[in-house]
Coordinates of C-alpha atoms in Angstrom, one line a residue:
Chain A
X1 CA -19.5 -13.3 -17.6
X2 CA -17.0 -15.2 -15.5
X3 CA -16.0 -13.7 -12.2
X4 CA -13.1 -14.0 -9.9
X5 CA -14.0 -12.5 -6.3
X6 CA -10.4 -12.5 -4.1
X7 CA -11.2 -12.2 -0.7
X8 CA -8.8 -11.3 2.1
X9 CA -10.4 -11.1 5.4
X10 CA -9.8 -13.6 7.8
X11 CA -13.3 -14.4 9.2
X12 CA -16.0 -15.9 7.3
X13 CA -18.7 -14.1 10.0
X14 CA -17.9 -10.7 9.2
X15 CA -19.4 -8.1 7.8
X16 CA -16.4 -8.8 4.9
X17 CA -17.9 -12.0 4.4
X18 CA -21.7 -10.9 4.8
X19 CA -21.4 -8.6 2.0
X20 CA -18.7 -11.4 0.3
X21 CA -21.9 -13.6 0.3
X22 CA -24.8 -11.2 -0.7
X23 CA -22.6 -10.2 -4.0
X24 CA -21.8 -13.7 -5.2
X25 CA -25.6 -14.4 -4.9
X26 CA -26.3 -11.3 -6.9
X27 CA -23.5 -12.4 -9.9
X28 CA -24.7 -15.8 -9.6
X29 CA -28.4 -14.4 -9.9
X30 CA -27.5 -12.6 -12.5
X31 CA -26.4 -15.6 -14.1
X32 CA -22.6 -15.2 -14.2
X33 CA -20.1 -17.8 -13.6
X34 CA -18.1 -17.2 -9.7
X35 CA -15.2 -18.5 -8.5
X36 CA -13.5 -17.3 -5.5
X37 CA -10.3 -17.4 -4.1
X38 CA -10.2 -17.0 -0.1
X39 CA -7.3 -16.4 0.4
X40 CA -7.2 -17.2 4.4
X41 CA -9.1 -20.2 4.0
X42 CA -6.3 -21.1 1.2
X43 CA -3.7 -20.4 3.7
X44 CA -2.4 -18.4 1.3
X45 CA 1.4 -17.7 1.1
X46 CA 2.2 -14.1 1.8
X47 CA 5.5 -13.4 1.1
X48 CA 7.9 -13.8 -1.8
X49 CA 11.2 -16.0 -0.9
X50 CA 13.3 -18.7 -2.7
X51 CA 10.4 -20.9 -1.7
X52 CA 8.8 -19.7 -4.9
X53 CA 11.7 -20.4 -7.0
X54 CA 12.1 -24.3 -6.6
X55 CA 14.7 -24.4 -9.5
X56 CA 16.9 -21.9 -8.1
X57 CA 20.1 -23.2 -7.3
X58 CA 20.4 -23.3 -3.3
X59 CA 23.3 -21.1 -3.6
X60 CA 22.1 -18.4 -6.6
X61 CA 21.7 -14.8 -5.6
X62 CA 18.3 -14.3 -5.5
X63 CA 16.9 -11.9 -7.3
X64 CA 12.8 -12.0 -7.2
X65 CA 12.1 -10.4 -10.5
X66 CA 14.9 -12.2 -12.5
X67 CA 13.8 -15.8 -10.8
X68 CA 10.1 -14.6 -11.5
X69 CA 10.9 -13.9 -15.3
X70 CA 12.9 -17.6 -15.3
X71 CA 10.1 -19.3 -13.4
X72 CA 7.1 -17.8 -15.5
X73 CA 8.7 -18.7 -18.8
X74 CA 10.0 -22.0 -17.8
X75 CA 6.8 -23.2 -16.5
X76 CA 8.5 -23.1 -12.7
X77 CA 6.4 -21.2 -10.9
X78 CA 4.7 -23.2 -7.8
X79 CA 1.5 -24.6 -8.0
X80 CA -1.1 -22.2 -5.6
X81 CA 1.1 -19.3 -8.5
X82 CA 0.0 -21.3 -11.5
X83 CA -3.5 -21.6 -10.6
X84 CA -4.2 -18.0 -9.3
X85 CA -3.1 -17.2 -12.6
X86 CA -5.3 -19.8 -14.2
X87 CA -8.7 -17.9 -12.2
X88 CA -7.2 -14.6 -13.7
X89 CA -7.2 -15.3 -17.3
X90 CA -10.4 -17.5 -16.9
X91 CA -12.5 -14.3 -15.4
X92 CA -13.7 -11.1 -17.3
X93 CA -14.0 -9.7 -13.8
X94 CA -11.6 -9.3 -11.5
X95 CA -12.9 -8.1 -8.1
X96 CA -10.5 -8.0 -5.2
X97 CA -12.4 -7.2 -1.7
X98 CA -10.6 -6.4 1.9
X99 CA -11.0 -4.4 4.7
X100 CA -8.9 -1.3 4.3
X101 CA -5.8 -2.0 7.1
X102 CA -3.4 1.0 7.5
X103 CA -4.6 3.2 4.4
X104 CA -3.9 0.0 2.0
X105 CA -4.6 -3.9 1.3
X106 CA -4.2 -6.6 4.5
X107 CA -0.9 -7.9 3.6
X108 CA -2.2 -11.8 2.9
X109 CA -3.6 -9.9 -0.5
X110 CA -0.4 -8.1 -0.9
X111 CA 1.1 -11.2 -1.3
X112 CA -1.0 -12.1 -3.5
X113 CA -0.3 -9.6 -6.0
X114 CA 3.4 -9.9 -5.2
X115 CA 3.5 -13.7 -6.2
X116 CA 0.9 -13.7 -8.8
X117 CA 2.0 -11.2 -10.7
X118 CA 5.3 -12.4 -12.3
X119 CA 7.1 -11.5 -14.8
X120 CA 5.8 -11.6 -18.1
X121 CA 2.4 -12.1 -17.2
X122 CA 1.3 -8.5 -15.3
X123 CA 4.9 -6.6 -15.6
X124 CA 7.7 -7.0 -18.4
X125 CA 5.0 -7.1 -21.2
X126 CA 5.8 -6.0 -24.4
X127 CA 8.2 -4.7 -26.4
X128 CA 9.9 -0.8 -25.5
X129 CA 10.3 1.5 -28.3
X130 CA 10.2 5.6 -29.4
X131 CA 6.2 5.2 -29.4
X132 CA 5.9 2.3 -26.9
X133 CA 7.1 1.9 -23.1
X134 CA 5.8 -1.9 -23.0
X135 CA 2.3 -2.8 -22.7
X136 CA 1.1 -1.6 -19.3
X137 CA -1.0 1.1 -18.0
X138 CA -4.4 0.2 -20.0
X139 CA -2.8 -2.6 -22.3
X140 CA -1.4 -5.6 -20.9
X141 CA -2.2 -9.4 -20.4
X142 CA -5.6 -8.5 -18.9
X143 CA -6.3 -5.7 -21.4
X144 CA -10.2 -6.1 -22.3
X145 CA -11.1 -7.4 -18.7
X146 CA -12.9 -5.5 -15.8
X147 CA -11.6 -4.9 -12.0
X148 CA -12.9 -3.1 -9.4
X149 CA -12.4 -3.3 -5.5
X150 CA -15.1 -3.7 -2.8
X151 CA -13.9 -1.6 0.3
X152 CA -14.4 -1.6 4.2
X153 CA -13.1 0.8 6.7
X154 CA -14.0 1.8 9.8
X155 CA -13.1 5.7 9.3
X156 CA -16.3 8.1 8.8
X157 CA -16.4 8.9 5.0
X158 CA -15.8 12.7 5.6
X159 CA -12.3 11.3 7.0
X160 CA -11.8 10.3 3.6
X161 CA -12.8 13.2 1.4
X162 CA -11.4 15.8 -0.3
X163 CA -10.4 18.0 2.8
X164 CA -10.6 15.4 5.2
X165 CA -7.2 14.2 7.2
X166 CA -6.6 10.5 5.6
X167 CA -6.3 11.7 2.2
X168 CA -9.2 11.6 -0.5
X169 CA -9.8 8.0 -0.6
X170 CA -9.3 8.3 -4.2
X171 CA -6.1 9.5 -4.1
X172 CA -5.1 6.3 -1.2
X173 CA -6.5 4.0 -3.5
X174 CA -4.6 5.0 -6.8
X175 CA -1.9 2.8 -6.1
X176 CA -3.8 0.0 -6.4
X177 CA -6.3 1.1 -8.7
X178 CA -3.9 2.4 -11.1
X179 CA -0.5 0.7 -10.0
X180 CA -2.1 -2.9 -9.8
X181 CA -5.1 -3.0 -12.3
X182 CA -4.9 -1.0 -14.8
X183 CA -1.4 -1.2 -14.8
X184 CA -1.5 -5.0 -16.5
X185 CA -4.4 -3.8 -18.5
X186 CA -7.8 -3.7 -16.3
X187 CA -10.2 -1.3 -17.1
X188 CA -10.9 -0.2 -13.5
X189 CA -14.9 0.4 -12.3
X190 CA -15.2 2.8 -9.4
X191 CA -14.5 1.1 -6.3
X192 CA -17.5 0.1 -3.7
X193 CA -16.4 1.4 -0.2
X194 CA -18.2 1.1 2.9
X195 CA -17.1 3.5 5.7
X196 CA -17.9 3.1 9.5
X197 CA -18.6 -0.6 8.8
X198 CA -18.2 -1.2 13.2
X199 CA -21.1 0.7 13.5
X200 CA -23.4 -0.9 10.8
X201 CA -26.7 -1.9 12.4
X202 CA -29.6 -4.3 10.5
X203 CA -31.2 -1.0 8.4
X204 CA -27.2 0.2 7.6
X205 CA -26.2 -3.3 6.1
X206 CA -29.4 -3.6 4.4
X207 CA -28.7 -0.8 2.4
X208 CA -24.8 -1.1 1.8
X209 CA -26.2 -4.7 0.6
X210 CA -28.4 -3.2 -1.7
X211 CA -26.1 -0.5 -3.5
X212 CA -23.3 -3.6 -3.8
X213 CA -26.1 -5.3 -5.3
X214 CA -26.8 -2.6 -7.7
X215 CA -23.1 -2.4 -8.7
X216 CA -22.9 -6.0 -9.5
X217 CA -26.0 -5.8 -11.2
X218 CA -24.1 -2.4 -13.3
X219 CA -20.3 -4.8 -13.4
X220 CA -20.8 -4.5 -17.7
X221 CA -22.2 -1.5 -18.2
X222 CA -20.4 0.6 -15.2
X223 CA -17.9 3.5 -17.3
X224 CA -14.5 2.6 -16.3
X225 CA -12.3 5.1 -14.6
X226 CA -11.0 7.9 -17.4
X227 CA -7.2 6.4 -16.5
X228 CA -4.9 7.7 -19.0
X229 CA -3.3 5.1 -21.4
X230 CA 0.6 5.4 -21.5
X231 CA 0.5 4.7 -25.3
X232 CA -2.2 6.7 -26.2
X233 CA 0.0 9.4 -26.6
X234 CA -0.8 11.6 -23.4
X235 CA 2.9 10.7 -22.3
X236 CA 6.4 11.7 -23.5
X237 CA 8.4 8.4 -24.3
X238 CA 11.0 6.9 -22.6
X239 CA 10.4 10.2 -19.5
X240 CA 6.6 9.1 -19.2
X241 CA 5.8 12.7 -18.1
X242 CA 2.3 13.8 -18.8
X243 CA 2.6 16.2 -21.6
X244 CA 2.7 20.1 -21.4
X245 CA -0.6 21.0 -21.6
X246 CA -2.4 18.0 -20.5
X247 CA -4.2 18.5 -17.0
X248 CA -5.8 21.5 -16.1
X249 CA -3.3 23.9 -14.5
X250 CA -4.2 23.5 -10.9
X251 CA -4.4 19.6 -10.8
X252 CA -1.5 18.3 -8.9
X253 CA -0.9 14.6 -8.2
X254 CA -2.6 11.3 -8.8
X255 CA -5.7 13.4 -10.3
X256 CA -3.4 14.4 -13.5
X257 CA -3.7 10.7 -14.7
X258 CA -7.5 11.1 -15.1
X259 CA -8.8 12.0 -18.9
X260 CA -9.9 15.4 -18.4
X261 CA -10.5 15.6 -22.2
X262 CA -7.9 18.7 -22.2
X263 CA -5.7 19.0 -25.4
X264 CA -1.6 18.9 -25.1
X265 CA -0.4 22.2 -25.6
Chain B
X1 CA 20.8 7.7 19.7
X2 CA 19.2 4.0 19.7
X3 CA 18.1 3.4 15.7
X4 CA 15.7 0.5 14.9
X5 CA 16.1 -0.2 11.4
X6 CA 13.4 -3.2 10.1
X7 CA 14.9 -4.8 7.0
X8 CA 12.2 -6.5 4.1
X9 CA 14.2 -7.8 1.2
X10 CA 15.0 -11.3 1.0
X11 CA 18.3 -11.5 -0.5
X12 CA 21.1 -10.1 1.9
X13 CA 23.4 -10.0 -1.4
X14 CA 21.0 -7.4 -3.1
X15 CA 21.4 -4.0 -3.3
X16 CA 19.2 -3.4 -0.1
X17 CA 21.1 -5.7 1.8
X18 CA 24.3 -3.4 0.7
X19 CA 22.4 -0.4 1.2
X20 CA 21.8 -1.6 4.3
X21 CA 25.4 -2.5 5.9
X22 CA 26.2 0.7 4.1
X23 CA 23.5 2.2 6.6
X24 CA 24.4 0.6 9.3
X25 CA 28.2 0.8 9.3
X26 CA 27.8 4.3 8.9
X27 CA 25.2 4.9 12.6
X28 CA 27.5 2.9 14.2
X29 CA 30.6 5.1 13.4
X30 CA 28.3 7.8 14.5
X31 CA 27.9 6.2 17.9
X32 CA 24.3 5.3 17.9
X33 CA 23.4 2.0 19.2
X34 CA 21.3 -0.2 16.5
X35 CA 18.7 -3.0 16.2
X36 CA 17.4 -4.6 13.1
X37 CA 15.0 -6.6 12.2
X38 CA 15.6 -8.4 9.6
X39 CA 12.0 -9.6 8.4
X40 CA 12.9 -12.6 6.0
X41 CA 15.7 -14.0 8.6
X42 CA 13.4 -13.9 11.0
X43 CA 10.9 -15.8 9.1
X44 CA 8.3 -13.0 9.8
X45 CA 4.6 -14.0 9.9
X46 CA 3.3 -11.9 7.2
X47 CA -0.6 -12.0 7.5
X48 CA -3.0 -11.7 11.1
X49 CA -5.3 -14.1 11.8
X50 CA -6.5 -16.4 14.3
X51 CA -3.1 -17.8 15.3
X52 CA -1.7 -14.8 16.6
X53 CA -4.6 -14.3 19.6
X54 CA -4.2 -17.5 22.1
X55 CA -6.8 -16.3 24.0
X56 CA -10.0 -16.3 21.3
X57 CA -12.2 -19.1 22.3
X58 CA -12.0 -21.4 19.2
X59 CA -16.0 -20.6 18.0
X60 CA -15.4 -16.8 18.9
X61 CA -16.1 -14.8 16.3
X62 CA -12.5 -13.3 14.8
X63 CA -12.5 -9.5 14.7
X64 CA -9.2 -8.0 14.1
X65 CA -9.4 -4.9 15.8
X66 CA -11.1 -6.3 18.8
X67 CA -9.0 -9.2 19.4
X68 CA -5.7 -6.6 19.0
X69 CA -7.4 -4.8 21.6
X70 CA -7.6 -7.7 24.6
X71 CA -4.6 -9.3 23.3
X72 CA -2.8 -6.4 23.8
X73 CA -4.2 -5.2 27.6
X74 CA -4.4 -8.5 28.9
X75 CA -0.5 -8.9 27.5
X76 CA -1.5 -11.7 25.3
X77 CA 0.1 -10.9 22.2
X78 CA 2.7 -13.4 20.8
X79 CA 6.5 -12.8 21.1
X80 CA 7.1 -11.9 18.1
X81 CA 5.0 -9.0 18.0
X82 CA 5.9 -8.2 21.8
X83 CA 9.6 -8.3 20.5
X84 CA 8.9 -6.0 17.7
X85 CA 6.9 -3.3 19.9
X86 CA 9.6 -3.4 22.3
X87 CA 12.4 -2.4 19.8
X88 CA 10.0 0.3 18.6
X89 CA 9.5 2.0 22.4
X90 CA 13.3 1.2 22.6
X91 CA 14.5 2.9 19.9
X92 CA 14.4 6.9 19.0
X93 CA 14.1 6.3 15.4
X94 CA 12.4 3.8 13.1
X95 CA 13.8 3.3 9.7
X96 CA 11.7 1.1 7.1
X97 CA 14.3 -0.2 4.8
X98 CA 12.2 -2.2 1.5
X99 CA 12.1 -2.2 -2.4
X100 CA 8.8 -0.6 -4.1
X101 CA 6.9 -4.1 -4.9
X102 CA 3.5 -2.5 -7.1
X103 CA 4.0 0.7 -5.7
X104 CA 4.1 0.0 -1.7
X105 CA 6.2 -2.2 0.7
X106 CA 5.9 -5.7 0.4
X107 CA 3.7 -8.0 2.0
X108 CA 5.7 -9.2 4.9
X109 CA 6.6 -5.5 5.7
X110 CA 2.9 -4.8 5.4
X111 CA 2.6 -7.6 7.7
X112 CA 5.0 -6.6 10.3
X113 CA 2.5 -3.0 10.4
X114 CA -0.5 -5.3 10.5
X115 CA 0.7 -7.4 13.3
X116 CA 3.0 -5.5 15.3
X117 CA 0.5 -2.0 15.0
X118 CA -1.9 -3.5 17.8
X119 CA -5.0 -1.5 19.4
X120 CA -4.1 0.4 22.2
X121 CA -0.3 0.8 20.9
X122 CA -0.6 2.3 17.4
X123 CA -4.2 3.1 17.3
X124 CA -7.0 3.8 19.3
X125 CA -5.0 5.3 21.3
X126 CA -6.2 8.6 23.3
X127 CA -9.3 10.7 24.0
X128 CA -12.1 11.9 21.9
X129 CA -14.2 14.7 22.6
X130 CA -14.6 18.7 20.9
X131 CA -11.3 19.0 21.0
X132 CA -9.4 15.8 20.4
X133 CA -10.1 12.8 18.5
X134 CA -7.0 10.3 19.9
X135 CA -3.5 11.0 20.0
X136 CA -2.9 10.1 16.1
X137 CA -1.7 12.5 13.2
X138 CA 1.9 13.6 15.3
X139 CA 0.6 12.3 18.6
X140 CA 0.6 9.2 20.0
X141 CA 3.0 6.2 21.3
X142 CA 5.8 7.3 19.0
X143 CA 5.7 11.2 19.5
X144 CA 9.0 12.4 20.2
X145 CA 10.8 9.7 17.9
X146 CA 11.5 10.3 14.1
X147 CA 11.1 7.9 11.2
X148 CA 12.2 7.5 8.0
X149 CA 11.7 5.3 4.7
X150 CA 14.7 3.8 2.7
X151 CA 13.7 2.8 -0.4
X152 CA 15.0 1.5 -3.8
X153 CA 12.6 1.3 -7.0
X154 CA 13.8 -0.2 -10.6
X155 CA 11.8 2.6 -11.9
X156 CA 12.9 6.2 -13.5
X157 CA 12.7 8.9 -11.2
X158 CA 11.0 10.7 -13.9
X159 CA 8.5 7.9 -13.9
X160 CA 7.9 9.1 -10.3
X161 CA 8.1 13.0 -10.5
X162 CA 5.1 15.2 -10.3
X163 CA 3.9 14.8 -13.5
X164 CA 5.1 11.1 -13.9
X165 CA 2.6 8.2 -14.9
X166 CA 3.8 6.2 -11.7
X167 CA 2.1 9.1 -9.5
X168 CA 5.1 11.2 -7.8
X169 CA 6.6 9.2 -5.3
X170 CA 5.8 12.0 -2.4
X171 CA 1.9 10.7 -2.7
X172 CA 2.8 7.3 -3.3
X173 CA 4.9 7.1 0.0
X174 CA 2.2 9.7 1.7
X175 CA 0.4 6.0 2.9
X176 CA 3.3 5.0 5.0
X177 CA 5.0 8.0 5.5
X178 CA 1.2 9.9 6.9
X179 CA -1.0 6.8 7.2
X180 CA 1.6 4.9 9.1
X181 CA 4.3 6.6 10.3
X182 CA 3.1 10.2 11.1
X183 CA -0.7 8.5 12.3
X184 CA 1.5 7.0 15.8
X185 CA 3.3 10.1 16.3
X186 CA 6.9 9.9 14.5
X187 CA 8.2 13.2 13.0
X188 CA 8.8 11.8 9.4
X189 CA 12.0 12.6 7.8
X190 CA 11.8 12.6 3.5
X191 CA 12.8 9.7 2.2
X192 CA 15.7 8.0 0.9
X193 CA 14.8 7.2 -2.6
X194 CA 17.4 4.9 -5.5
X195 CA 15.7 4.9 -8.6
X196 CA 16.8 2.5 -11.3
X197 CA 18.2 -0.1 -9.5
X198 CA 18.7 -2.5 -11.7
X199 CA 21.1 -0.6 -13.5
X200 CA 23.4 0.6 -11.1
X201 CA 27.4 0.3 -11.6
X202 CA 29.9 0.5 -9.2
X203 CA 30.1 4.3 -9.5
X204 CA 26.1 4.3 -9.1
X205 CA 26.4 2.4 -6.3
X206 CA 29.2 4.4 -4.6
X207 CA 27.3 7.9 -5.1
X208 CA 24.4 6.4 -3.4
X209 CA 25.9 4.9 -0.8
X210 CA 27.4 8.3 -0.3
X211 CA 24.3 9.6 -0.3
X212 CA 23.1 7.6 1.8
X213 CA 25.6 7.9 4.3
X214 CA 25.0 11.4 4.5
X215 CA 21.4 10.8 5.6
X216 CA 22.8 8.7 8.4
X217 CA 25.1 11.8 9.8
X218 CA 21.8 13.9 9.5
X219 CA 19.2 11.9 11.0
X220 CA 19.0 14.1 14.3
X221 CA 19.0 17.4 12.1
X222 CA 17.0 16.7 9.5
X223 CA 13.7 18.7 9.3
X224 CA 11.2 16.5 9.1
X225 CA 8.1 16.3 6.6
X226 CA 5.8 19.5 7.9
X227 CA 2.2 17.4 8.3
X228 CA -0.3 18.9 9.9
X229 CA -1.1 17.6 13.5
X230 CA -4.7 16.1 13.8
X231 CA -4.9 18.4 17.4
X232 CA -3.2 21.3 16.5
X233 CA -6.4 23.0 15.2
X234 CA -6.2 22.9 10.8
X235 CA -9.0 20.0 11.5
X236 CA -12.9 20.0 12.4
X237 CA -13.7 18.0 14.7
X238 CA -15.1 15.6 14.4
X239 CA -15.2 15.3 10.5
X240 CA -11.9 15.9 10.4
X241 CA -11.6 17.9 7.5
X242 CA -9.5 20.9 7.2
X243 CA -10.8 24.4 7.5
X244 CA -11.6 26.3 4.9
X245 CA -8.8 28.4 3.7
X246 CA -6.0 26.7 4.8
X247 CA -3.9 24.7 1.8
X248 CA -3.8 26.8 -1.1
X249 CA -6.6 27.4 -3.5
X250 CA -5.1 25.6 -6.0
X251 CA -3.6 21.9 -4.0
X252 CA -5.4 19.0 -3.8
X253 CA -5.1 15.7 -2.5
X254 CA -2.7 14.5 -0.3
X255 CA -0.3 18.1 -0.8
X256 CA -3.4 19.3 1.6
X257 CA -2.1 17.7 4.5
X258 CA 1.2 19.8 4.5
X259 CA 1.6 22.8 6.5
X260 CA 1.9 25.4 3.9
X261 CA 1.8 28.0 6.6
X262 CA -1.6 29.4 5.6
X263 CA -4.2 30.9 8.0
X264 CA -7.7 29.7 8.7
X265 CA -10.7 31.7 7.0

């Protein structure tokens, strides 16, 4: 398979970039193809301004979904754009890895994912009907294709549980596992997160390296996350509620958009 | 009162920029005294790395956390984060103004948290020991001042209500509103929230401005967001999970971290 690893930490001699290393050696052991983009070493662009708009007229309201929508279907999106895109309809995989910075990405890959995906290629896909709200949430440009994140944080992994006070890492994740993957179409893989990763000694890595070697060994045969598809009829079109019935009674929340193989009502 | 309001849209001729004069015009006739920082005019740095800690020895190693840690004891932080961290001690209350870009701020909002949120101001801040693990969760630098989010989404509301596909917007905003704001010690005030912008007339616009207005005139009276204080006794220390019994049998997720006003078993 063909791989695109997007890596946003800032030093190459981190733990980030230890286990960055020992899974591309894994893939490429494995006998996939790897390309990655770094985004620090890129010097990648973080934030969306006219800057990314070159045929905007200097004095145009700017309005970055509009010029997106121009730009992607004119051909007018900026270069480091056009050939992120390129990696991401190249690779089967998708992973994106980062250290977990205030609850959510490090903004260098928000930026990312606010550039990259324009419009028409990850959001304003498809056509909106009575049985169709576009093609997102499970179909989409990358429909077919795998993603999965590889997580570090510092917190204890009981900080991140069901109970515990940062919020079921599950549930902080959702917006990206959900919001950004599977929205254009990714079939999302459980996420590989690494907790405490300031107090890793030799034996601790060594195993962390090992179960990330396992999942990249697993990256094909891994079942994806049960994400409900908006057009597979779970949802009421054009509200996009969850229907009556669907989800057991007590499930609040992101939770509700997992399969739970319960029947609308 | 003295209002910081930090401004992440790039277009001053967008709705958030209107929404935004709207707010401002509106705590000024109210007598408060107001800053903003207006990311994009400002030409905000969006991601942290190297650049921003004078002080590492070129061949040092580059940790984050660490080098936030020195830089900000030693005073070596750059100006424009020392800038930002002095509006936030100056002001009483923080208001995050930004549209909802994949279901979280944008990158150079993200950014300003990254790099303005330095060790020893935002976090690791405090004692740990049986009884305390660091003033964080409604203790901290900021306790004492509120906070609030203003945010506009093109998105149906329904697509964000509890049983929406988006998520509901409550656990989409409980990142930033728990992880970012509440974590330092602001009381969080519920959020100002304009769904389908895209769409909005001139009557749209003038009930929301209204709206919004009103939220200005209540910002001392408003009753904040009821999370749980990491110190206050709901969590064990150190796993930080909350005791059984409180949170009713039925909520999961994020909901948990609400005061529901349930006892302890």
């Amino acid at each position: 398979m063909k791989i695109l690893l997007v890596f946003a930490h800032p030093e190459p001699r981190s733990l980030n970039g230890a286990l960055r290393d020992v899974a591309v050696a894994e893939l490429k052991a494995q006998g996939h193809e790897v390309q990655i983009s770094d985004l620090h070493a890129q010097g990648w662009k973080s934030q969306i301004d006219r800057a990314d708009f070159p045929a905007l007229a200097p004095d145009a309201r700017f309005d970055p979904s509009a010029a997106s929508a121009a730009a992607f279907a004119d051909g007018g999106l900026t270069a480091d754009v056009k050939a992120e895109q390129d990696k991401l309809l190249w690779a089967d995989v998708l992973i994106l890895q980062f250290p977990l910075w205030w609850f959510t990405m490090p903004a260098i890959l928000k930026g990312w994912v606010d550039r990259v995906y324009a419009y028409g290629f990850a959001y304003g896909v498809g056509e909106h009907s009575n049985t169709r709200w576009g093609d997102r949430y499970g179909e989409g440009t990358f429909a077919g294709k795998r993603a999965m994140l590889i997580v570090t944080t510092g917190g204890w992994e009981e900080h991140y549980s069901a109970r515990g006070i940062n919020g079921p890492i599950d549930d902080l994740l959702f917006p990206i596992q959900h919001g950004i993957l599977f929205y254009p179409g990714y079939e999302v893989l459980p996420p590989f997160v690494s907790y405490r990763v300031q107090r890793l000694d030799a034996a601790g890595f060594a195993q962390e390296a090992e179960r990330l070697r396992e999942r990249m060994r697993t990256l094909a045969s891994t079942t994806p996350l049960p994400f409900r598809r908006q057009n597979g009829g779970d949802y009421l079109i054009p509200g996009m509620q969850l229907r009556p019935g669907l989800g057991a009674q007590d499930t609040t929340g992101f939770a509700l958009h997992l399969d739970d193989g319960s029947e609308p009502a």
